Amino acid sequence: METSRDWAHELVTSLIWLSWVFPLTFVVSAVIIAILLRTTKWGRQVWKVSGGFFRGPGAWKVYALLAVLLFFSLFAVRMNVLFSYWSNDFYNSLQFGAQALATKNDADLEQSEAFFWSALGLFGVLATIHVIRALIAYFIGEAFEIRWRLWLTDHVTADWLTGNAYYRNRFIDDTIDNPDQRIQADVTSFVATSRSLAFGAISSVVTVVSFTKVLWDLSGPLNLFGVEIPRAMMFIVLVYVLLTTVVAFWLGHPLIRLNFIYEAVTANFRYALVRVRDGAENIAFYRGESVERAGLFARFRAVIANYWQIVYRTLKFDGWNLSVNQVAVIFPFLIQGPRFFQGQVTFGDLTQTSSAFGEIHDSLSFFREAYDQFASYRASTMRLNGLLEADDQSRALPKLASEGTTSGVELTDVDVRRPDGVALIDDLDLRLAAGDALVVKGASGSGKTTLLRTLAQIWPYGDGSISAPTGNETLFLSQIPYLPLGDLRTAVAYPAAVEDIDDETLKATLVKVSLPNLVEHLDVEDDWSKVLSPGEQQRIAFARVLLIKPKVVFLDEATSACDEGLEFALYSLIRSELPETILVSVAHRSTVDVHHTQRLELTGTGAWELEPVGAS
């Protein structure tokens, strides 16, 4: 018996094959991917989302990992080819053994049995190599994905946080829903599917090329209506896959839109659940459970309605794919079966033909069967690209021109408008020197808080210019202070770096703002916005002022949750410990006025009046 391969020299043969297939595949794949990234809409979106990962001084590590992954993908293809030849030898040993038994030829039977055990031993070698290859490829692939996810999560998060985009996104025309889900879920899906589709496509093409020779050598003619088709197996598989793929693309195309909608409606439902959790106390006070349940279920019904659309479309898509795959199984036997019974091919040839046909069919069908995966991938890409575009648009929205100074605040020709264009403040000119204190007054809706948003450069409906100290030397205190997740030490020091403030200073400051009960809890991690009362949270904000020592502080109803006595103590504390700090307070209470030297009265119609406190 002769083997189908020279197995003694197969290692060298395979290495020679890899030595020229690998660089050729790498170059061709790079060219095709570059063309797709430049010429297709989804390709340009992919490059916008993740192009930076493949550029820069550290990009060589990325390409090195990609090269290793590609090598192991080609190695897998080569192993599949070798397994097909092994199966030919193995089943031939069984056929020849059966013939030897039938003819009672002991010599042939002994040779067939030896060939059988030799084939099993060879399988052990091939299987061991295959398992080791698969484990190494898995590890390297996961390391590559983790590296990519780290970069992309940092990139998208940093872009979202740059230029106040996370806040100003709400002002663009196409408001971005649930950026948290886009950063977490879509990044994960994008990275995993990118690798899966790219290497799946490359492996499929190389598999087709590799098994084409196998199938070509084994394929016989087919007589169809009196016409003999040479090498019929090759032509059948190509035409069959082409026709079935066209139909599959037509059936699967709506899945792109449906998957995009599904991501949006599920994100809305999840956000509504988070809102209930965050507003649990208010909901409980209002006894609003029935309203919340109705709202949640309405959003969930939208999820289910969309999901049923995906189910119906997937039934058509998968039903078609499963059907054509089952039909494809019989083709090799229809062609080679008659040749086997005529003695033109061996049993091993028949099984290898089936294997080669299946490999080519499955590889060509990759693009058809992966269409639903591509649909989900397009949805994730669109959502990430949409977030990045929204960030760019939000940063391009108008804001006050600013100039950094070492001290003092100067406003020049500041206009503040509502989103509908109605003026709240016209041509505000104001100069404050070190130690000055300004209280802003006016009826509700007159633009007091909006003025602070404009000065903080997060409100896009205003113009003019501001000169003020930069960074943490200008601090804004909102009515409800923000407390980050983590230990109490981090919450009190925010936005300063916690390592820059020692514990003794933190404890002394908490005592000064009447929070001695928290001194021993600096290392406790909790959701402090739920633990502390509004009044305690506002005292935390005043503690931050004492710790950071800014040159300018803007306070928006910063003592509204404190009683008048505590309010007086907090303001007095700031004025005594930071006498050079400029205070600008928005307040309804007249008790706040005594801590300020000037009063800015807003009418809400554009007009304003500046006068010394007490002048009216």
XYZ file of C-alpha atoms in Angstrom, residues 98-416:
319
model
C -11.760 -5.918 4.021
C -10.701 -7.048 0.541
C -7.905 -9.158 2.031
C -10.385 -10.823 4.379
C -12.724 -11.534 1.511
C -9.954 -13.105 -0.576
C -8.293 -14.744 2.449
C -4.982 -13.127 1.491
C -3.018 -13.245 4.740
C -0.095 -11.182 3.412
C -2.327 -8.331 2.291
C -4.311 -8.568 5.516
C -1.137 -8.283 7.587
C 0.028 -5.319 5.513
C -3.364 -3.593 5.847
C -3.377 -4.115 9.603
C 0.132 -2.669 9.921
C -0.949 0.253 7.767
C -4.018 0.722 10.001
C -1.979 0.931 13.215
C 0.583 3.180 11.548
C -2.238 5.546 10.524
C -3.544 5.635 14.089
C -0.075 6.505 15.349
C 0.187 9.249 12.767
C -3.172 10.574 13.908
C -1.833 10.805 17.461
C 1.060 12.955 16.240
C -1.173 15.194 14.121
C -3.777 15.524 16.880
C -1.135 16.474 19.455
C 0.287 19.157 17.177
C -3.229 20.383 16.423
C -4.204 20.678 20.101
C -0.996 22.523 21.009
C -1.502 24.876 18.055
C -5.097 25.562 19.066
C -4.189 26.367 22.685
C -1.343 28.695 21.717
C -3.546 30.416 19.117
C -6.327 30.841 21.706
C -3.973 32.436 24.233
C -2.411 34.819 21.732
C -5.815 35.702 20.300
C -7.228 36.537 23.718
C -4.096 38.558 24.585
C -4.577 40.531 21.370
C -8.262 41.166 22.122
C -7.522 42.264 25.680
C -4.851 44.672 24.447
C -7.284 46.062 21.848
C -10.150 46.357 24.343
C -7.925 48.226 26.799
C -6.881 50.690 24.126
C -10.338 51.167 22.615
C -12.098 51.563 25.975
C -9.543 54.158 27.026
C -9.765 55.894 23.638
C -13.569 56.118 23.533
C -13.821 57.069 27.220
C -11.132 59.747 26.916
C -12.787 61.182 23.816
C -16.163 61.225 25.585
C -14.689 63.068 28.575
C -12.656 65.555 26.500
C -14.051 69.022 26.008
C -17.099 68.288 28.189
C -18.505 66.092 25.406
C -20.142 63.812 28.001
C -22.281 66.815 29.029
C -22.587 68.770 25.771
C -23.716 65.712 23.772
C -27.232 66.455 24.955
C -27.273 69.658 22.906
C -26.603 68.167 19.474
C -29.451 67.329 17.141
C -29.010 63.546 17.256
C -28.725 62.979 20.963
C -26.617 59.948 21.812
C -28.435 57.398 23.933
C -26.671 55.389 26.631
C -22.969 56.106 26.045
C -22.229 53.787 28.974
C -23.535 50.814 27.009
C -21.620 51.869 23.898
C -18.371 52.071 25.837
C -18.851 48.757 27.639
C -20.887 46.375 25.496
C -20.210 47.711 22.003
C -16.452 47.917 22.525
C -16.387 44.277 23.619
C -18.523 43.172 20.676
C -16.571 45.302 18.197
C -13.172 43.894 19.168
C -14.222 40.232 19.353
C -16.176 40.331 16.098
C -13.456 42.247 14.237
C -10.976 39.461 14.905
C -13.518 36.730 14.249
C -14.628 38.134 10.891
C -11.169 39.133 9.667
C -9.391 35.888 10.463
C -12.444 33.842 9.540
C -12.489 35.415 6.087
C -8.727 34.963 5.592
C -8.802 31.345 6.765
C -11.771 30.634 4.521
C -10.033 31.972 1.418
C -6.806 30.103 2.157
C -8.793 26.930 2.871
C -10.554 27.217 -0.476
C -7.226 27.627 -2.288
C -5.589 24.808 -0.312
C -8.369 22.270 -0.843
C -9.004 23.227 -4.469
C -6.063 21.088 -5.625
C -7.256 18.209 -3.440
C -10.778 18.359 -4.842
C -9.540 18.987 -8.382
C -7.349 15.877 -8.287
C -10.154 13.732 -6.883
C -13.039 15.197 -8.876
C -14.421 13.236 -11.788
C -16.679 14.083 -14.727
C -20.461 14.399 -14.548
C -22.756 13.611 -17.445
C -25.664 16.041 -17.335
C -28.320 15.757 -20.056
C -25.787 14.270 -22.437
C -23.139 16.884 -21.698
C -20.039 15.770 -19.853
C -18.762 18.289 -17.290
C -15.093 17.628 -16.395
C -14.005 18.154 -12.802
C -17.689 18.615 -12.015
C -17.224 18.757 -8.255
C -15.306 22.036 -8.430
C -17.857 23.753 -10.644
C -20.790 22.496 -8.592
C -19.448 23.802 -5.299
C -18.565 27.224 -6.766
C -21.915 27.778 -8.502
C -23.910 26.363 -5.596
C -22.270 28.556 -2.967
C -22.496 31.666 -5.162
C -26.246 31.270 -5.703
C -27.025 30.402 -2.083
C -24.908 33.329 -0.822
C -26.797 35.847 -2.949
C -30.095 34.632 -1.509
C -28.672 34.635 2.043
C -27.480 38.244 1.742
C -30.936 39.257 0.547
C -32.573 37.475 3.476
C -30.074 38.728 6.078
C -29.726 42.387 5.083
C -32.584 43.626 7.354
C -30.722 42.171 10.355
C -28.295 45.121 10.298
C -31.060 47.628 11.034
C -32.852 45.290 13.447
C -29.687 44.667 15.486
C -28.986 48.391 15.672
C -32.505 49.035 16.965
C -32.193 46.137 19.416
C -29.058 47.638 20.965
C -30.883 50.952 21.379
C -34.093 49.600 22.952
C -32.270 47.258 25.327
C -30.034 50.121 26.402
C -33.091 52.296 27.065
C -34.657 49.554 29.181
C -31.449 49.062 31.158
C -31.132 52.816 31.702
C -34.708 52.945 33.009
C -33.868 50.203 35.516
C -30.822 52.186 36.682
C -33.012 55.269 37.070
C -35.336 53.340 39.385
C -32.385 52.187 41.451
C -30.932 55.701 41.672
C -34.290 57.266 42.511
C -35.419 54.516 44.869
C -36.017 56.793 47.858
C -38.050 59.360 45.933
C -40.097 56.626 44.266
C -40.784 55.051 47.653
C -41.904 58.387 49.145
C -44.233 59.016 46.197
C -45.511 55.428 46.208
C -44.764 55.474 42.494
C -44.217 51.754 42.008
C -47.186 51.261 39.666
C -46.096 54.131 37.407
C -42.519 52.840 37.328
C -43.703 49.317 36.555
C -45.822 50.575 33.676
C -42.926 52.617 32.292
C -40.468 49.751 32.592
C -42.808 47.274 30.962
C -43.550 49.680 28.105
C -39.828 49.872 27.371
C -39.504 46.111 27.697
C -42.369 45.585 25.260
C -40.333 47.586 22.732
C -37.427 45.192 23.350
C -39.631 42.141 22.821
C -41.319 43.586 19.716
C -37.931 44.216 18.121
C -36.671 40.810 19.221
C -39.589 39.064 17.528
C -38.655 40.852 14.303
C -35.120 39.509 14.673
C -36.488 36.019 15.387
C -38.678 36.003 12.250
C -35.869 37.293 10.069
C -33.367 34.845 11.601
C -35.779 31.969 10.957
C -35.673 32.790 7.263
C -31.914 33.357 7.252
C -30.934 30.297 9.283
C -33.591 28.142 7.654
C -32.096 28.870 4.259
C -28.519 28.286 5.433
C -29.330 25.028 7.221
C -31.255 23.728 4.225
C -28.577 24.448 1.651
C -25.879 23.054 3.960
C -27.743 19.765 4.285
C -28.231 19.515 0.532
C -24.514 20.147 0.004
C -23.618 17.043 2.021
C -24.879 14.645 -0.659
C -23.102 16.213 -3.666
C -19.721 14.460 -3.215
C -21.432 11.078 -2.896
C -23.663 11.703 -5.908
C -20.601 12.343 -8.059
C -18.060 9.956 -6.552
C -20.436 7.164 -5.526
C -20.828 5.703 -9.018
C -17.052 5.992 -9.576
C -16.405 4.132 -6.306
C -18.644 1.216 -7.297
C -16.937 1.144 -10.680
C -13.545 0.859 -8.958
C -12.291 4.199 -10.279
C -11.692 5.618 -6.773
C -10.954 4.065 -3.410
C -12.978 4.372 -0.223
C -10.305 6.757 1.085
C -10.656 8.878 -2.061
C -14.406 9.001 -1.502
C -14.073 10.165 2.111
C -11.375 12.682 1.226
C -13.535 14.026 -1.578
C -16.368 14.522 0.893
C -13.965 16.199 3.327
C -12.443 18.494 0.690
C -15.852 19.387 -0.738
C -17.112 20.149 2.776
C -14.088 22.307 3.571
C -14.465 24.333 0.363
C -18.227 24.611 0.728
C -18.008 25.656 4.391
C -15.224 28.162 3.679
C -17.049 29.743 0.767
C -20.217 29.715 2.861
C -18.448 31.624 5.650
C -19.448 34.926 4.084
C -23.037 33.753 3.821
C -23.332 32.289 7.297
C -21.453 35.137 8.989
C -23.859 37.725 7.632
C -25.947 37.844 10.814
C -22.711 38.240 12.800
C -21.698 41.018 10.426
C -25.091 42.636 10.955
C -24.495 42.772 14.705
C -20.958 44.011 14.043
C -22.262 46.843 11.856
C -24.646 47.859 14.636
C -21.811 48.046 17.193
C -19.593 49.940 14.753
C -22.331 52.443 13.978
C -22.991 53.060 17.658
C -19.319 53.593 18.514
C -18.783 55.756 15.452
C -21.924 57.705 16.317
C -20.627 58.400 19.810
C -17.270 59.647 18.499
C -18.981 61.848 15.907
C -21.309 63.236 18.556
C -18.272 64.035 20.715
C -16.738 65.980 17.824
C -19.991 67.838 17.181
C -20.454 68.713 20.849
C -16.919 70.106 21.095
C -17.632 72.238 18.034
C -20.642 73.877 19.715
C -20.147 77.533 20.735
C -18.706 78.441 24.125
C -17.199 81.489 25.786
C -13.752 82.482 24.664
C -11.471 82.015 27.657
C -8.109 83.259 28.791
C -6.202 82.074 31.831
C -5.102 84.577 34.459
C -3.215 84.345 37.737
C -5.973 86.101 39.688
C -9.234 87.958 39.192
C -12.257 87.357 36.987
C -13.281 89.477 34.012
C -16.402 88.972 31.887
C -16.660 90.844 28.596
C -19.830 91.133 26.475
C -21.272 87.874 27.850
C -24.616 86.908 26.324
C -26.691 84.009 27.638
